[in-house]
Structure formats: C-alpha cells, structure tokens
Amino acid sequence: MKSNSLWISRSLQNVWHPCTQMQHHETMPLVPISHGRGAWLFDADGKRYLDGISSWWVNLFGHANSRINAALKDQLDKLEHVMLAGFTHEPVISLSEKLAEKTQHQLGHCFFASDGASAVEIALKMSFHSWSNSGLPDKKEFVCLQGSYHGETIGALAVTDVAIFRDAYGPLINSAHVVISPDARQALEGETAQDVARRAIAEVEKLFEQRSDKIAAIIVEPLIQCAIGFAMYDALYLTLLRALCDKYQVHLIADEIAVGCGRTGSFFACEQASIWPDFMCLSKGISGGYLPLSLVMTTDKVYQSFYHQDIRRGFLHSHSYTGNPLACRAALATLEIFQEDSVLATNCARAAKINAALAPLAQHEKVKNFRQRGMIWAFDAVDAKAGFSSRFFTQALKQELLLRPIGNTVYLMPPYILSDEEIAHLAHNTLSVFEQVMV
Ligand SMILES: *Cc1c(COP(=O)(O)O)cnc(C)c1O
C-alpha cells in the first residue's frame, strides 16, 4: 500500500475532519501532508502542492521558515507555557508592546486567546460588559453585515451571516441585526464603489437612529468579507462607519483575523481608512501560521471602564492557553520579519508581478469581477456548472496547486514569499485548471 492511501484510511478511522461532510471522502480523497517547505506542501507519496491559500489563510512566510523555527527552538528551552492570570512572561509583554506601538497606542491593551472565534466572543462580551459597567446595561444588541463571517462558536455565529454554517444551529443563536454589505459588486448602473459604501452606510444610520440605545457594537471585516467569497469594498465605508459609531455611541469591532497582518497591503486593513476601531481582533497570520493565537486590542477608555475595586466589574474571561509563550514568540518572530524585510513594500512589488502574471486570466471571457487588494486575488466564474468548486480543487491538486474556491469564486491568498518561478507556476496553473474545469 502506498503511504498516501495508508494515511487516508487511518485518518478516516479516528479523525473527524472540520468543515466536512465525512461521507464525501468516499469520493474526494484526503490529502496526507508529510512536510512543508517555503510555499510548498509535500504529500506522503512525495507529490508537491504550491500552497495558494496559505493553509486556510494563516501562513505568511512559508512552511518551516528558518527564522520562526529558530525563535521557537530558543523559546522551547526557556518556557513552553505558564498561566497568564497572575503571571507574565517576556514574549507576551514584548508582543503586546509591539502591537500597541503599531496602533500608535490607540489600541494599547491586548487581551489574548487561542483562536479567532474566541477573539470575536471576547470583543462581543467586552463591548457589552463595558457599556454595562458604564451604566448602560441595555446596550446588548449587535450588528453585522450581510454575508459576514466571524467564526463558528455559538456567540460568533450570532454575528455570522453564512447560511451553511449558521442555519443548523438557528434555534441556539441570539440573532443580530444584519445590514446590507458595501460589496462593490453590488453597484447599480452608474454607481461607483464609494456610492455603494454611502448607500450601505445610510442603512446603518437608519438602524442607529432607531436603536442605538440598545446596540452595543457593530462588527465588520475591514475592506474584504473573505469567507462569503471575497467581497471587496471601498475604505470610505469604514471612515463613515467610524463617524457614525462616534455619533451614536456604538462600539466598532474590526475583525482583522483574515485581513490583518499585511494581507490587504497595510499592516492593519483599518489603516487604509485612517481609522481605529474600539476593538481589533487578530488571529490567523499573527503567529505566522505556526501556532494557535488570537487577541483583542482595545482602547484605554474601554480598559478604564473595567478598572475597579470590584472583581465583578473586571473582565473575568479566560482560556487555559491564554498568551501561550511559544505562540507569542512565533508572533514576535513574524513581526521581526515584517520589519527586517520591509515586507509591506516588497509585497507591493510582488503583487504587481502577480497581477501581471494573472492578466490572461483576468481577461478570460468566463471570468468576471477580477479583483485584487494587497496579497489577495479573487474572481467569479461565469456560468460555472454545479460542483465547480470541488472539481476545481481536485484538478488543482493534480497540477501541483492547493486552491479551494468558495462557490463560484476562485481566490488566491499565497504566502508572502513567492519567487518569480512560483508566481509563474501559480498563475499558469490557475488559468489551466480554470480552463479544464470550465469546459
Ligand atoms: C477565520 C476567521 C474567524 C475565525 O477564526 P478561527 O480561528 O477559525 O476560529 C473569524 N473571523 C474571520 C474574519 C475569519 O476569517
């Protein structure tokens, strides 16, 4: 038996895979990965795949990155873990300092967890509790955008508007207000992306006018709603939303779990709108794709609303692995790479090369809404047949490419290290896979 098939049958015995109808694995085989190097993953039979989606959007500087590996090996011999309640350690201090600095200390208080959904839960709880500590306990409702995705725990699902993840648990979920998305593809005849943003904001203002005394926060994915199929929108929406939140006393939660850490071109996506939220959620890329780590950054104002003699006014939320030293150290090594390699600037040049390489695809007659921001590319397949996404995924694997379309939207979200050769491989094979799947 070849190693791939052996691993597959063993995995199907005891591992329940995420985001999967397990019966589909009767026809769609698992891909057993034995090791990774740079932008490449290698399966148990030695076949390679270019990681075009950064292993579910987490990897920034490649697999087995020597600098992150070295930092982790060093940390491993010092301290693998200690509880963060009542204790502290160098990696969590340095990481909090560095991140606070990146927001010019506007978001100077970092609260840690381990995964993205937990960071969203924390922001929701903190927002409500902060208003309640400030004498406004009626502010307990939340607002999210149509097509929003903020994670899949019960609380995070309340602000997630993706039917396939949400509907099965409808009876368990506290509903949030859903407002229209500023998705630039929804432009009416003659409208610009900024017009769509203004139209979407008008709806938020209407809701705030009626209910802001009941609303704690609005949560958004700045610039790009990723999980619904990479809906990109104008930064003006965020600028106007910040002003509305100030006017009506509603917290703004920026979920930068997917779009943060340089993905959209700036370190934080919010920077492109020249705003800071009241809560910023980070995860995914923050540890370079190495270890589970998430955090919520917030303002001094929110922090002060909890600072009190009375323990019940404190934020008593905790996770066992909160602020894990190894994960924080991976994040520090990741931030060092950003600085030492001027990553935002080099990504700009790299994105221009990728754009050029993707030009034939962008002009393909079956491609519409070709769009790009920073290190994210997406396009929609015109008149795709049923099963487009799984057929594309399977064909891509055959051509040494890991890509997983969402519905009829193909997206590329590669790590920030592609060489010219790898860019050519990505662009050429994406086009060729697309053409084969569209016949
Ligand atoms: C992935 C993601 C989450 C959830 O993070 P997990 O670590 O998967 O729980 C939340 N929000 C956004 C925008 C995401 O992309």
Short mmCIF file of N, CA, C and O in Angstrom, two decimals, residues 101-171:
data_model
loop_
_atom_site.label_atom_id
_atom_site.label_comp_id
_atom_site.label_asym_id
_atom_site.label_seq_id
_atom_site.Cartn_x
_atom_site.Cartn_y
_atom_site.Cartn_z
N GLU A 101 2.28 49.66 19.78
CA GLU A 101 3.04 50.65 19.00
C GLU A 101 2.50 50.77 17.58
O GLU A 101 2.42 51.86 17.02
N LYS A 102 2.13 49.63 17.00
CA LYS A 102 1.63 49.64 15.62
C LYS A 102 0.31 50.40 15.48
O LYS A 102 -0.10 50.74 14.39
N THR A 103 -0.39 50.60 16.59
CA THR A 103 -1.63 51.40 16.54
C THR A 103 -1.38 52.79 17.14
O THR A 103 -2.34 53.47 17.53
N GLN A 104 -0.13 53.19 17.23
CA GLN A 104 0.24 54.45 17.90
C GLN A 104 -0.42 54.53 19.28
O GLN A 104 -0.87 55.59 19.70
N HIS A 105 -0.50 53.41 19.94
CA HIS A 105 -1.05 53.29 21.29
C HIS A 105 -2.53 53.66 21.40
O HIS A 105 -3.04 53.87 22.48
N GLN A 106 -3.22 53.73 20.24
CA GLN A 106 -4.66 53.95 20.28
C GLN A 106 -5.36 52.70 20.81
O GLN A 106 -6.40 52.79 21.45
N LEU A 107 -4.79 51.53 20.49
CA LEU A 107 -5.33 50.26 21.00
C LEU A 107 -4.22 49.64 21.84
O LEU A 107 -3.52 48.73 21.41
N GLY A 108 -4.05 50.16 23.02
CA GLY A 108 -2.87 49.84 23.83
C GLY A 108 -3.06 48.71 24.82
O GLY A 108 -2.17 48.44 25.61
N HIS A 109 -4.22 48.03 24.79
CA HIS A 109 -4.47 46.95 25.75
C HIS A 109 -4.80 45.67 24.99
O HIS A 109 -5.77 45.63 24.24
N CYS A 110 -3.97 44.65 25.17
CA CYS A 110 -4.12 43.39 24.40
C CYS A 110 -4.63 42.28 25.30
O CYS A 110 -4.01 41.98 26.32
N PHE A 111 -5.72 41.66 24.90
CA PHE A 111 -6.29 40.52 25.63
C PHE A 111 -6.14 39.28 24.75
O PHE A 111 -6.56 39.28 23.60
N PHE A 112 -5.57 38.21 25.30
CA PHE A 112 -5.19 37.06 24.47
C PHE A 112 -6.15 35.88 24.56
O PHE A 112 -6.76 35.64 25.59
N ALA A 113 -6.23 35.13 23.46
CA ALA A 113 -6.94 33.85 23.42
C ALA A 113 -6.22 32.96 22.41
O ALA A 113 -5.07 33.25 22.06
N SER A 114 -6.88 31.91 21.95
CA SER A 114 -6.16 30.96 21.11
C SER A 114 -6.68 30.85 19.68
O SER A 114 -5.95 30.47 18.79
N ASP A 115 -7.94 31.17 19.45
CA ASP A 115 -8.45 31.07 18.08
C ASP A 115 -9.31 32.27 17.75
O ASP A 115 -9.69 33.05 18.64
N GLY A 116 -9.61 32.41 16.47
CA GLY A 116 -10.32 33.59 16.01
C GLY A 116 -11.71 33.74 16.61
O GLY A 116 -12.09 34.83 17.06
N ALA A 117 -12.47 32.65 16.62
CA ALA A 117 -13.84 32.73 17.14
C ALA A 117 -13.82 33.22 18.59
O ALA A 117 -14.67 34.02 18.99
N SER A 118 -12.85 32.76 19.37
CA SER A 118 -12.76 33.21 20.76
C SER A 118 -12.45 34.70 20.85
O SER A 118 -12.94 35.39 21.75
N ALA A 119 -11.64 35.21 19.93
CA ALA A 119 -11.35 36.64 19.93
C ALA A 119 -12.63 37.43 19.66
O ALA A 119 -12.90 38.46 20.29
N VAL A 120 -13.46 36.91 18.75
CA VAL A 120 -14.73 37.58 18.46
C VAL A 120 -15.64 37.53 19.68
O VAL A 120 -16.25 38.54 20.06
N GLU A 121 -15.71 36.37 20.33
CA GLU A 121 -16.52 36.25 21.56
C GLU A 121 -16.06 37.27 22.59
O GLU A 121 -16.87 37.90 23.28
N ILE A 122 -14.76 37.41 22.73
CA ILE A 122 -14.19 38.34 23.72
C ILE A 122 -14.61 39.77 23.39
O ILE A 122 -15.05 40.52 24.26
N ALA A 123 -14.49 40.15 22.12
CA ALA A 123 -14.85 41.52 21.73
C ALA A 123 -16.34 41.78 22.02
O ALA A 123 -16.70 42.84 22.53
N LEU A 124 -17.20 40.80 21.72
CA LEU A 124 -18.64 40.97 21.96
C LEU A 124 -18.91 41.10 23.46
O LEU A 124 -19.63 42.01 23.91
N LYS A 125 -18.32 40.20 24.25
CA LYS A 125 -18.54 40.24 25.70
C LYS A 125 -17.99 41.54 26.29
O LYS A 125 -18.62 42.16 27.15
N MET A 126 -16.79 41.91 25.85
CA MET A 126 -16.16 43.11 26.40
C MET A 126 -16.98 44.36 26.08
O MET A 126 -17.12 45.25 26.93
N SER A 127 -17.50 44.41 24.86
CA SER A 127 -18.29 45.58 24.47
C SER A 127 -19.52 45.70 25.37
O SER A 127 -19.76 46.74 25.99
N PHE A 128 -20.27 44.61 25.47
CA PHE A 128 -21.48 44.63 26.32
C PHE A 128 -21.14 44.98 27.77
O PHE A 128 -21.75 45.85 28.39
N HIS A 129 -20.10 44.31 28.29
CA HIS A 129 -19.74 44.49 29.70
C HIS A 129 -19.24 45.91 29.97
O HIS A 129 -19.52 46.50 31.02
N SER A 130 -18.53 46.46 28.98
CA SER A 130 -18.02 47.81 29.14
C SER A 130 -19.16 48.83 29.22
O SER A 130 -19.16 49.73 30.07
N TRP A 131 -20.18 48.66 28.34
CA TRP A 131 -21.34 49.56 28.41
C TRP A 131 -22.06 49.37 29.74
O TRP A 131 -22.49 50.34 30.38
N SER A 132 -22.19 48.12 30.15
CA SER A 132 -22.90 47.83 31.38
C SER A 132 -22.15 48.43 32.58
O SER A 132 -22.76 49.04 33.47
N ASN A 133 -20.82 48.30 32.59
CA ASN A 133 -20.02 48.95 33.64
C ASN A 133 -20.16 50.47 33.61
O ASN A 133 -19.93 51.14 34.61
N SER A 134 -20.49 51.00 32.45
CA SER A 134 -20.61 52.46 32.31
C SER A 134 -22.05 52.93 32.54
O SER A 134 -22.42 54.04 32.17
N GLY A 135 -22.89 52.04 33.08
CA GLY A 135 -24.27 52.43 33.41
C GLY A 135 -25.24 52.32 32.24
O GLY A 135 -26.32 52.91 32.28
N LEU A 136 -24.85 51.59 31.18
CA LEU A 136 -25.75 51.43 30.03
C LEU A 136 -25.99 49.94 29.73
O LEU A 136 -25.62 49.44 28.67
N PRO A 137 -26.62 49.23 30.69
CA PRO A 137 -26.80 47.77 30.54
C PRO A 137 -27.77 47.37 29.43
O PRO A 137 -27.82 46.20 29.05
N ASP A 138 -28.53 48.33 28.90
CA ASP A 138 -29.47 47.98 27.82
C ASP A 138 -28.77 47.84 26.47
O ASP A 138 -29.37 47.35 25.52
N LYS A 139 -27.53 48.30 26.40
CA LYS A 139 -26.82 48.16 25.12
C LYS A 139 -26.28 46.73 25.04
O LYS A 139 -25.19 46.43 25.53
N LYS A 140 -27.09 45.86 24.42
CA LYS A 140 -26.71 44.45 24.39
C LYS A 140 -26.97 43.80 23.03
O LYS A 140 -26.87 42.60 22.89
N GLU A 141 -27.31 44.60 22.04
CA GLU A 141 -27.54 44.03 20.70
C GLU A 141 -26.31 44.28 19.83
O GLU A 141 -25.54 45.21 20.07
N PHE A 142 -26.18 43.43 18.81
CA PHE A 142 -25.04 43.56 17.89
C PHE A 142 -25.51 43.68 16.46
O PHE A 142 -26.61 43.23 16.11
N VAL A 143 -24.66 44.28 15.65
CA VAL A 143 -24.98 44.47 14.23
C VAL A 143 -23.84 43.84 13.42
O VAL A 143 -22.66 43.99 13.77
N CYS A 144 -24.21 43.12 12.35
CA CYS A 144 -23.19 42.59 11.44
C CYS A 144 -23.64 42.83 10.01
O CYS A 144 -24.77 43.26 9.76
N LEU A 145 -22.75 42.58 9.07
CA LEU A 145 -23.07 42.82 7.65
C LEU A 145 -23.61 41.54 7.01
O LEU A 145 -23.25 40.43 7.39
N GLN A 146 -24.43 41.73 6.00
CA GLN A 146 -24.88 40.62 5.18
C GLN A 146 -23.66 39.84 4.68
O GLN A 146 -22.70 40.45 4.19
N GLY A 147 -23.69 38.54 4.83
CA GLY A 147 -22.57 37.72 4.34
C GLY A 147 -21.37 37.74 5.26
O GLY A 147 -20.30 37.25 4.89
N SER A 148 -21.53 38.27 6.47
CA SER A 148 -20.38 38.36 7.38
C SER A 148 -19.99 36.97 7.89
O SER A 148 -20.83 36.07 8.01
N TYR A 149 -18.72 36.81 8.21
CA TYR A 149 -18.23 35.57 8.84
C TYR A 149 -17.31 35.96 9.99
O TYR A 149 -16.33 36.67 9.77
N HIS A 150 -17.64 35.53 11.19
CA HIS A 150 -16.81 35.88 12.34
C HIS A 150 -16.49 34.68 13.22
O HIS A 150 -16.10 34.84 14.36
N GLY A 151 -16.66 33.48 12.68
CA GLY A 151 -16.31 32.29 13.45
C GLY A 151 -17.54 31.46 13.78
O GLY A 151 -18.67 31.87 13.51
N GLU A 152 -17.32 30.31 14.39
CA GLU A 152 -18.40 29.32 14.45
C GLU A 152 -18.76 28.81 15.84
O GLU A 152 -19.47 27.82 15.98
N THR A 153 -18.28 29.48 16.89
CA THR A 153 -18.83 29.18 18.21
C THR A 153 -20.21 29.83 18.28
O THR A 153 -20.54 30.67 17.43
N ILE A 154 -21.00 29.47 19.27
CA ILE A 154 -22.40 29.94 19.32
C ILE A 154 -22.47 31.47 19.30
O ILE A 154 -23.29 32.05 18.60
N GLY A 155 -21.59 32.12 20.07
CA GLY A 155 -21.60 33.59 20.11
C GLY A 155 -21.16 34.20 18.80
O GLY A 155 -21.76 35.16 18.31
N ALA A 156 -20.11 33.65 18.22
CA ALA A 156 -19.60 34.20 16.96
C ALA A 156 -20.59 33.95 15.82
O ALA A 156 -20.73 34.78 14.91
N LEU A 157 -21.32 32.82 15.89
CA LEU A 157 -22.32 32.53 14.86
C LEU A 157 -23.45 33.57 14.88
O LEU A 157 -24.10 33.80 13.87
N ALA A 158 -23.66 34.19 16.04
CA ALA A 158 -24.72 35.20 16.15
C ALA A 158 -24.43 36.38 15.22
O ALA A 158 -25.35 37.06 14.78
N VAL A 159 -23.18 36.63 14.93
CA VAL A 159 -22.83 37.73 14.04
C VAL A 159 -22.27 37.22 12.71
O VAL A 159 -21.53 37.90 12.01
N THR A 160 -22.58 35.94 12.41
CA THR A 160 -22.14 35.35 11.14
C THR A 160 -23.37 35.14 10.27
O THR A 160 -24.35 34.54 10.71
N ASP A 161 -23.31 35.66 9.06
CA ASP A 161 -24.47 35.57 8.16
C ASP A 161 -24.14 34.68 6.96
O ASP A 161 -24.18 35.11 5.83
N VAL A 162 -23.73 33.44 7.26
CA VAL A 162 -23.45 32.48 6.20
C VAL A 162 -24.34 31.26 6.49
O VAL A 162 -24.11 30.53 7.46
N ALA A 163 -25.34 31.07 5.65
CA ALA A 163 -26.39 30.08 5.93
C ALA A 163 -25.84 28.68 6.21
O ALA A 163 -26.28 28.02 7.16
N ILE A 164 -24.86 28.25 5.43
CA ILE A 164 -24.39 26.88 5.55
C ILE A 164 -23.77 26.59 6.93
O ILE A 164 -23.82 25.49 7.44
N PHE A 165 -23.20 27.62 7.56
CA PHE A 165 -22.62 27.43 8.90
C PHE A 165 -23.63 27.67 10.01
O PHE A 165 -23.50 27.19 11.12
N ARG A 166 -24.65 28.49 9.70
CA ARG A 166 -25.50 29.05 10.72
C ARG A 166 -26.83 28.32 10.88
O ARG A 166 -27.28 28.08 12.01
N ASP A 167 -27.42 27.94 9.75
CA ASP A 167 -28.82 27.51 9.79
C ASP A 167 -29.07 26.31 10.70
O ASP A 167 -30.07 26.27 11.42
N ALA A 168 -28.16 25.34 10.70
CA ALA A 168 -28.36 24.13 11.51
C ALA A 168 -28.48 24.47 12.99
O ALA A 168 -29.07 23.71 13.76
N TYR A 169 -27.92 25.61 13.40
CA TYR A 169 -27.90 25.95 14.83
C TYR A 169 -28.82 27.12 15.15
O TYR A 169 -28.77 27.68 16.25
N GLY A 170 -29.64 27.50 14.14
CA GLY A 170 -30.55 28.66 14.30
C GLY A 170 -31.21 28.74 15.68
O GLY A 170 -31.18 29.78 16.32
N PRO A 171 -31.80 27.62 16.16
CA PRO A 171 -32.52 27.69 17.44
C PRO A 171 -31.63 28.04 18.64
O PRO A 171 -32.13 28.43 19.68
#
